[in-house]
Coordinates of C-alpha atoms in Angstrom, one line a residue:
M70 CA -34.5 26.4 18.5
I71 CA -35.2 27.8 15.0
I72 CA -34.7 31.3 16.2
K73 CA -31.5 30.5 18.0
Q74 CA -30.1 28.6 15.0
T75 CA -31.1 31.4 12.6
I76 CA -29.5 34.1 14.7
C77 CA -26.3 32.1 15.0
L78 CA -26.4 31.6 11.3
F79 CA -26.8 35.3 10.7
T80 CA -23.8 36.0 13.0
V81 CA -21.6 33.9 10.8
I82 CA -23.0 35.7 7.7
I83 CA -22.1 39.0 9.1
M84 CA -18.6 37.7 10.2
A85 CA -18.1 36.5 6.6
I86 CA -18.8 39.9 5.2
T87 CA -16.6 41.5 7.9
N88 CA -13.6 39.4 6.7
A89 CA -14.0 40.6 3.1
S90 CA -11.6 43.4 3.5
S91 CA -9.8 42.6 0.3
A92 CA -12.9 43.2 -1.8
F93 CA -14.5 46.1 0.2
S94 CA -13.3 49.5 1.4
S95 CA -12.4 50.2 5.0
S96 CA -15.7 52.1 5.3
I97 CA -17.7 48.9 4.5
Q98 CA -15.5 46.8 6.8
E99 CA -16.0 49.2 9.7
G100 CA -19.8 49.2 9.1
V101 CA -20.0 45.5 9.0
I102 CA -18.0 45.2 12.2
S103 CA -20.7 47.5 13.8
I104 CA -23.4 45.1 12.5
S105 CA -21.7 42.0 13.9
K106 CA -21.5 43.6 17.4
Q107 CA -25.3 43.9 17.3
I108 CA -25.6 40.1 17.1
I109 CA -24.5 38.3 20.2
A110 CA -24.6 34.5 19.9
D111 CA -22.3 31.6 19.9
M112 CA -22.2 29.4 16.8
P113 CA -23.3 25.9 17.8
S114 CA -21.6 22.9 16.3
S115 CA -24.2 21.5 13.9
E116 CA -24.7 20.3 10.4
K117 CA -24.1 22.7 7.5
Q118 CA -27.0 25.1 7.0
K119 CA -28.5 25.3 3.5
I120 CA -29.2 28.8 2.4
A121 CA -29.9 31.0 -0.6
V122 CA -28.6 34.6 -1.0
I123 CA -30.6 36.9 -3.2
D124 CA -29.5 40.3 -4.6
F125 CA -29.5 43.2 -2.2
L126 CA -32.1 45.6 -3.6
D127 CA -32.3 49.4 -3.7
I128 CA -35.0 51.4 -2.0
N129 CA -37.3 51.0 -5.1
G130 CA -37.0 47.2 -4.9
Q131 CA -34.8 47.1 -8.0
S132 CA -31.7 44.9 -8.5
T133 CA -28.5 46.9 -9.1
E134 CA -24.9 46.1 -10.0
F135 CA -23.8 47.2 -6.5
G136 CA -26.5 45.0 -4.9
K137 CA -25.4 42.0 -7.1
F138 CA -21.8 42.7 -6.1
L139 CA -22.6 42.8 -2.4
S140 CA -24.6 39.5 -2.6
E141 CA -21.9 37.8 -4.7
E142 CA -19.2 38.7 -2.3
L143 CA -21.3 37.4 0.5
I144 CA -21.8 34.1 -1.3
A145 CA -18.1 33.7 -1.9
H146 CA -17.1 34.3 1.7
L147 CA -19.9 32.2 3.1
F148 CA -18.8 29.3 1.0
N149 CA -15.3 29.6 2.2
T150 CA -16.3 29.3 5.8
Q151 CA -17.4 25.7 5.0
K152 CA -20.3 26.1 7.3
F153 CA -22.9 26.4 4.6
I154 CA -24.4 24.7 1.6
I155 CA -25.2 27.6 -0.7
I156 CA -27.7 27.2 -3.5
E157 CA -26.0 28.1 -6.8
R158 CA -27.4 31.3 -8.3
R159 CA -28.4 29.7 -11.6
M160 CA -30.4 27.0 -9.8
L161 CA -32.1 29.7 -7.7
N162 CA -32.9 31.8 -10.8
K163 CA -34.2 28.8 -12.7
V164 CA -36.6 27.9 -9.9
I165 CA -37.8 31.5 -9.6
E166 CA -38.3 31.7 -13.4
E167 CA -40.0 28.3 -13.7
H168 CA -42.4 28.9 -10.9
K169 CA -43.0 32.6 -11.8
L170 CA -42.0 33.7 -8.3
S171 CA -41.3 37.4 -7.5
V172 CA -38.2 38.3 -5.4
S173 CA -38.4 42.0 -5.9
G174 CA -39.3 44.2 -3.0
M175 CA -40.1 42.6 0.3
L176 CA -40.4 38.8 0.1
D177 CA -43.8 37.6 1.1
E178 CA -44.3 34.6 3.4
K179 CA -45.8 32.4 0.7
T180 CA -42.8 32.9 -1.6
V181 CA -40.3 32.3 1.1
K182 CA -42.0 29.0 2.1
Q183 CA -42.3 27.9 -1.5
L184 CA -38.6 28.6 -2.2
G185 CA -37.8 26.7 1.0
K186 CA -39.7 23.6 -0.3
L187 CA -38.5 23.8 -3.9
L188 CA -34.8 24.3 -3.0
G189 CA -34.7 22.4 0.4
I190 CA -33.1 25.4 2.1
D191 CA -33.3 26.5 5.8
A192 CA -33.2 30.3 5.3
I193 CA -33.0 33.1 2.8
C194 CA -30.6 36.0 3.2
S195 CA -31.8 39.3 1.6
G196 CA -31.0 43.0 2.1
S197 CA -31.6 46.5 1.0
I198 CA -29.4 49.5 0.0
T199 CA -30.5 53.1 0.6
D200 CA -28.5 56.0 -0.9
L201 CA -28.5 58.9 1.6
G202 CA -26.3 61.1 -0.5
S203 CA -23.0 61.1 1.4
S204 CA -23.6 57.6 2.8
L205 CA -25.4 54.3 2.2
K206 CA -27.6 52.5 4.6
I207 CA -27.4 48.7 4.4
N208 CA -30.1 46.6 6.0
A209 CA -29.8 42.8 6.1
R210 CA -32.3 40.2 7.2
L211 CA -32.6 36.4 7.5
I212 CA -35.9 34.8 6.8
S213 CA -36.8 31.3 8.0
T214 CA -38.3 29.2 5.2
E215 CA -40.2 27.2 7.8
T216 CA -42.2 30.1 9.2
G217 CA -41.7 32.8 6.5
S218 CA -40.8 35.2 9.3
I219 CA -37.7 37.5 9.7
F220 CA -35.7 36.2 12.6
S221 CA -32.7 38.4 12.6
T222 CA -31.9 41.9 11.2
A223 CA -28.9 44.2 11.2
S224 CA -28.0 47.5 9.7
T225 CA -25.2 49.9 9.2
D226 CA -24.4 53.3 7.6
L227 CA -21.5 53.3 5.1
K228 CA -19.8 56.6 4.4
K229 CA -19.1 56.8 0.7
D230 CA -15.4 56.7 -0.3
D231 CA -13.6 56.2 -3.6
S232 CA -14.1 52.4 -3.6
I233 CA -17.8 52.7 -3.0
N234 CA -18.2 55.5 -5.5
K235 CA -16.5 53.5 -8.2
L236 CA -18.9 50.6 -7.6
L237 CA -21.9 52.9 -7.6
G238 CA -20.5 54.6 -10.8
K239 CA -20.2 51.3 -12.4
S240 CA -23.7 50.4 -11.4
S241 CA -25.3 53.5 -12.9
A242 CA -23.2 53.4 -16.1
I243 CA -24.2 49.8 -16.8
S244 CA -27.8 50.1 -15.9
S245 CA -28.4 53.3 -17.9
G246 CA -26.3 52.3 -20.9
N247 CA -27.1 50.4 -24.1
S248 CA -28.3 47.0 -23.0
N249 CA -27.5 45.6 -26.5
N250 CA -23.8 46.0 -25.8
P251 CA -22.7 43.0 -23.7
I252 CA -19.3 44.4 -22.7
L253 CA -20.3 48.0 -22.0
N254 CA -18.0 49.9 -19.5
I255 CA -15.8 46.8 -19.3
G256 CA -12.9 49.1 -18.3
K257 CA -14.6 49.7 -14.9
L258 CA -15.6 46.0 -14.2
V259 CA -14.1 44.5 -11.1
L260 CA -15.1 40.9 -10.5
S261 CA -16.0 39.2 -7.2
S262 CA -14.5 35.8 -6.3
T263 CA -17.8 34.1 -7.3
Q264 CA -17.8 35.9 -10.7
I265 CA -14.1 34.8 -11.3
A266 CA -15.2 31.2 -10.6
L267 CA -18.2 31.5 -12.9
G268 CA -15.9 32.9 -15.6
L269 CA -13.6 30.0 -15.3
L270 CA -16.6 27.7 -16.4
Q271 CA -17.1 29.9 -19.5
G272 CA -13.5 29.4 -20.7
I273 CA -11.7 31.8 -23.0
S274 CA -14.8 33.8 -23.9
S275 CA -14.7 35.3 -20.4
I276 CA -11.3 37.0 -20.9
P277 CA -12.6 40.6 -21.5
Y278 CA -14.5 40.6 -18.3
Y279 CA -11.3 39.8 -16.3
L280 CA -9.1 42.5 -17.6
S281 CA -9.9 45.3 -15.1
T282 CA -9.6 43.0 -12.1
S283 CA -6.1 42.9 -10.6
L284 CA -3.8 40.0 -11.2
Y285 CA -3.7 39.2 -7.5
N286 CA -7.5 39.1 -7.2
I287 CA -7.9 37.0 -10.3
N288 CA -5.3 34.5 -9.1
K289 CA -6.9 34.4 -5.6
G290 CA -10.3 33.8 -7.2
L291 CA -9.0 30.9 -9.3
I292 CA -7.4 29.4 -6.2
D293 CA -10.7 29.7 -4.3
A294 CA -12.5 28.1 -7.3
N295 CA -10.0 25.1 -7.2
A296 CA -8.9 25.8 -10.7
K297 CA -6.4 23.3 -12.0
L298 CA -4.1 26.1 -13.2
T299 CA -3.9 29.6 -11.8
L300 CA -2.3 32.8 -13.2
D301 CA 0.6 32.2 -11.0
D302 CA 1.2 28.8 -12.7
T303 CA 1.0 30.4 -16.1
Y304 CA 3.5 33.2 -15.3
E305 CA 5.9 30.7 -13.8
S306 CA 5.6 28.1 -16.5
A307 CA 5.5 30.4 -19.6
Y308 CA 7.6 33.3 -18.5
G309 CA 9.7 32.1 -15.5
K310 CA 8.1 34.6 -13.1
R311 CA 6.1 34.2 -10.0
I312 CA 3.1 36.4 -9.9
S313 CA 4.5 38.2 -6.9
E314 CA 7.4 39.4 -9.2
V315 CA 5.0 40.7 -11.9
P316 CA 3.9 44.3 -12.1
E317 CA 0.2 45.0 -11.8
S318 CA 0.1 45.6 -15.6
G319 CA 1.0 42.0 -16.0
D320 CA 3.8 43.0 -18.4
T321 CA 7.2 41.2 -18.2
G322 CA 8.2 42.1 -21.7
E323 CA 6.9 38.9 -23.5
V324 CA 4.0 39.4 -25.9
F325 CA 3.3 36.9 -28.7
R326 CA 2.2 38.1 -32.1
R327 CA 1.2 34.9 -33.8
M328 CA -0.5 31.7 -32.7
K329 CA 2.7 29.7 -33.4
H330 CA 4.5 31.6 -30.6
A331 CA 1.4 31.5 -28.4
T332 CA 1.2 27.7 -28.8
K333 CA 4.9 27.3 -27.6
Y334 CA 4.0 29.2 -24.4
F335 CA 0.8 27.2 -24.0
Q336 CA 2.5 23.8 -24.4
K337 CA 5.1 24.8 -21.9
I338 CA 2.3 25.4 -19.4
L339 CA 0.6 22.0 -20.1
K340 CA 3.9 20.2 -19.9
K341 CA 4.8 21.7 -16.6
Y342 CA 1.4 20.6 -15.3
G343 CA 2.1 17.1 -16.4
E344 CA -0.3 16.7 -19.4
P345 CA 1.1 13.8 -21.3
N346 CA -0.2 15.0 -24.7
Y347 CA 0.9 18.6 -24.2
D348 CA 2.4 18.9 -27.7
K349 CA -1.0 18.0 -29.3
Y350 CA -2.8 21.1 -28.0
I351 CA -2.7 24.2 -30.2
L352 CA -3.9 27.7 -29.9
T353 CA -5.4 28.9 -33.3
S354 CA -7.0 31.9 -34.9
I355 CA -9.1 32.8 -37.8
D356 CA -7.9 36.3 -38.9
T357 CA -10.4 37.1 -41.8
F358 CA -11.7 40.2 -39.9
T359 CA -8.6 41.2 -37.9
D360 CA -8.5 44.3 -40.0
K361 CA -11.9 45.2 -38.5
G362 CA -10.6 44.5 -35.0
Y363 CA -12.0 41.0 -34.4
T364 CA -10.4 37.5 -34.3
L365 CA -11.9 34.0 -33.8
F366 CA -9.7 32.1 -31.4
A367 CA -9.9 28.3 -30.7
V368 CA -8.1 25.8 -28.5
I369 CA -7.7 22.5 -30.4
Y370 CA -6.4 19.0 -30.1
R371 CA -4.5 17.8 -33.2
P372 CA -2.7 14.5 -33.0
M373 CA -0.6 15.0 -36.1
Q374 CA 2.3 17.4 -36.9
V375 CA 1.7 17.6 -40.6
I376 CA -1.7 18.0 -42.3
K377 CA -3.0 17.9 -45.8
V378 CA -6.3 19.8 -46.1
I379 CA -8.6 21.5 -48.6
D380 CA -8.1 25.3 -48.4
K381 CA -11.2 26.6 -46.5
Y382 CA -11.1 29.8 -48.6
D383 CA -10.6 28.1 -52.0
A384 CA -12.2 24.7 -52.1
R385 CA -10.3 23.8 -55.3
T386 CA -6.8 23.9 -53.6
V387 CA -5.2 21.2 -51.5
R388 CA -2.6 22.5 -49.0
E389 CA 0.0 20.8 -46.8
F390 CA 1.0 22.5 -43.5
S391 CA 3.6 21.7 -40.8
S392 CA 4.1 23.3 -37.4
E393 CA 6.4 25.8 -39.1
D394 CA 3.7 27.2 -41.3
R395 CA 1.4 30.1 -40.2
L396 CA -1.8 28.4 -41.5
F397 CA -1.0 25.3 -39.5
Y398 CA -2.4 27.4 -36.6
E399 CA -5.9 27.5 -38.0
P400 CA -8.5 24.8 -37.1
F401 CA -9.4 22.2 -39.7
E402 CA -12.4 19.9 -39.4
K403 CA -11.3 17.3 -41.9
D404 CA -8.3 16.4 -44.1
M405 CA -8.3 16.1 -47.9
N406 CA -9.7 12.6 -47.6
N407 CA -12.6 13.8 -45.4
K408 CA -11.2 12.3 -42.2
P409 CA -11.5 14.2 -39.0
I410 CA -8.5 16.1 -37.9
D411 CA -9.1 18.6 -35.1
M412 CA -11.1 18.4 -31.9
I413 CA -12.2 21.8 -30.6
I414 CA -11.8 22.3 -26.9
D415 CA -12.9 25.9 -26.5
W416 CA -13.4 29.0 -28.7
A417 CA -14.1 32.7 -28.5
G418 CA -14.7 35.6 -30.9
L419 CA -12.9 38.6 -29.4
E420 CA -11.9 42.1 -30.1
K421 CA -8.2 42.1 -31.1
K422 CA -7.4 44.7 -28.4
Y423 CA -8.1 42.3 -25.6
M424 CA -5.2 40.1 -26.8
S425 CA -2.7 43.0 -27.2
T426 CA -1.3 42.9 -23.7
Q427 CA 0.6 40.2 -21.8
K428 CA -2.0 40.2 -19.1
G429 CA -4.7 39.4 -21.6
Q430 CA -2.6 36.7 -23.2
A431 CA -1.7 35.2 -19.8
I432 CA -5.4 35.0 -18.9
L433 CA -6.1 33.4 -22.3
M434 CA -3.6 30.7 -21.7
T435 CA -4.8 30.1 -18.2
M436 CA -8.4 29.7 -19.2
A437 CA -7.4 27.6 -22.2
A438 CA -5.3 25.2 -20.1
N439 CA -8.1 24.8 -17.6
S440 CA -10.5 24.0 -20.5
V441 CA -8.1 21.3 -21.6
L442 CA -7.6 19.8 -18.2
N443 CA -11.3 19.9 -17.4
G444 CA -12.1 17.9 -20.5
K445 CA -14.1 20.7 -22.2
K446 CA -15.4 20.1 -25.7
S447 CA -17.0 22.6 -28.2
P448 CA -18.2 20.7 -31.3
E449 CA -20.5 23.7 -32.2
Y450 CA -17.4 25.6 -33.3
W451 CA -17.4 24.4 -36.9
D452 CA -20.8 26.0 -37.6
I453 CA -19.6 29.1 -35.9
E454 CA -16.5 29.3 -38.0
R455 CA -18.5 29.0 -41.2
E456 CA -20.7 31.9 -40.1
W457 CA -17.7 33.9 -39.1
I458 CA -16.0 33.5 -42.5
A459 CA -19.3 34.4 -44.1
G460 CA -19.2 37.8 -42.4
K461 CA -21.4 37.3 -39.3
F462 CA -18.5 37.9 -36.9
L463 CA -20.2 40.8 -35.0
D464 CA -23.4 38.8 -34.3
I465 CA -21.2 35.9 -33.1
V466 CA -19.2 38.1 -30.8
N467 CA -22.2 39.9 -29.3
E468 CA -24.3 36.8 -28.8
K469 CA -21.4 34.8 -27.2
M470 CA -20.3 37.7 -24.9
D471 CA -23.9 38.4 -23.8
N472 CA -24.4 34.8 -22.9
V473 CA -21.1 34.7 -20.9
R474 CA -22.0 38.0 -19.2
K475 CA -25.3 36.5 -18.0
K476 CA -23.8 33.3 -16.8
M477 CA -21.2 35.2 -14.8
G478 CA -24.0 37.2 -13.1
L479 CA -22.8 40.5 -14.5

């Protein structure tokens, strides 16, 4: 019974990969169709199977960006079949780290059984990628956590094409580059559906990692992740355009230059969604190092339209700002009487260039709106702002971006 269920489970896994034509090249699609034909079994009507998918490894047993991409796509499509309960990658990695387990190379029986008990899963899906020069050989296997044995295998040869070469190029560039640069080769980064969903959880700090992924795929990933607001919602609410009417560049001729104008767009989006306090949410920036190419952005909740505050750059001066003033669009922790003013929803230290396009700005507002609607809070911001103004902006940017990259599985 275990063998039959596992084989049937693997059949659905292969079918899920086969349906991933939007993310993979036709070469991969054809190869996966070949694999699915090797497995002949009917999927029984039964309870959802609980599984974990680990990275597909290269011939040396090493995890690569291409292998991560392959496994992430698999996770996304398996989840969408609604036939599986899939262990979240962070939980899997946490268990592996806490119990000092090794998942490199061939999984041994003891490790498989231990993971099964710790995670309460029925099977582990793993695979390998072998570069044969002009083609790749993909081997996949399902391992029962009850017996520790491989119950089903499949393989295919994929002829390299432009799509595959781009992914492989991305892999080698990232793995051989400077590991201290959290956004190395970001211009080549194409996110999977799962990575788009994970980026949503990280809020506006994830923006740079989205920029090389197409508008359509970002929007689809947000829909799959059940985001409260998608890019389509943002373009329609802020710019009066459906995403199907927008060129791939994302440019419809509307780019904001100041946070005052950004906030007007942002509040239109929240109002269209039905947020009753839409006019209390503001997009802000600290521009002390804009001349060096970096800006500290924040999404805030401010209940008043006029504020009296102590100048954060000159503690001897009291200033009054209204929504017509440029400095109104900076965060302020307290007013002149030491009473709290702003609540920080989300923040990010970003290179200025990422906010220079309408696509980047639309992603910013989409992520910011989701942070608001999901009830996100970021009280740590005030310490960050003080360090930023003191000149530690590069450390803040690199630490934050590296943390986001890891949480997105990049």
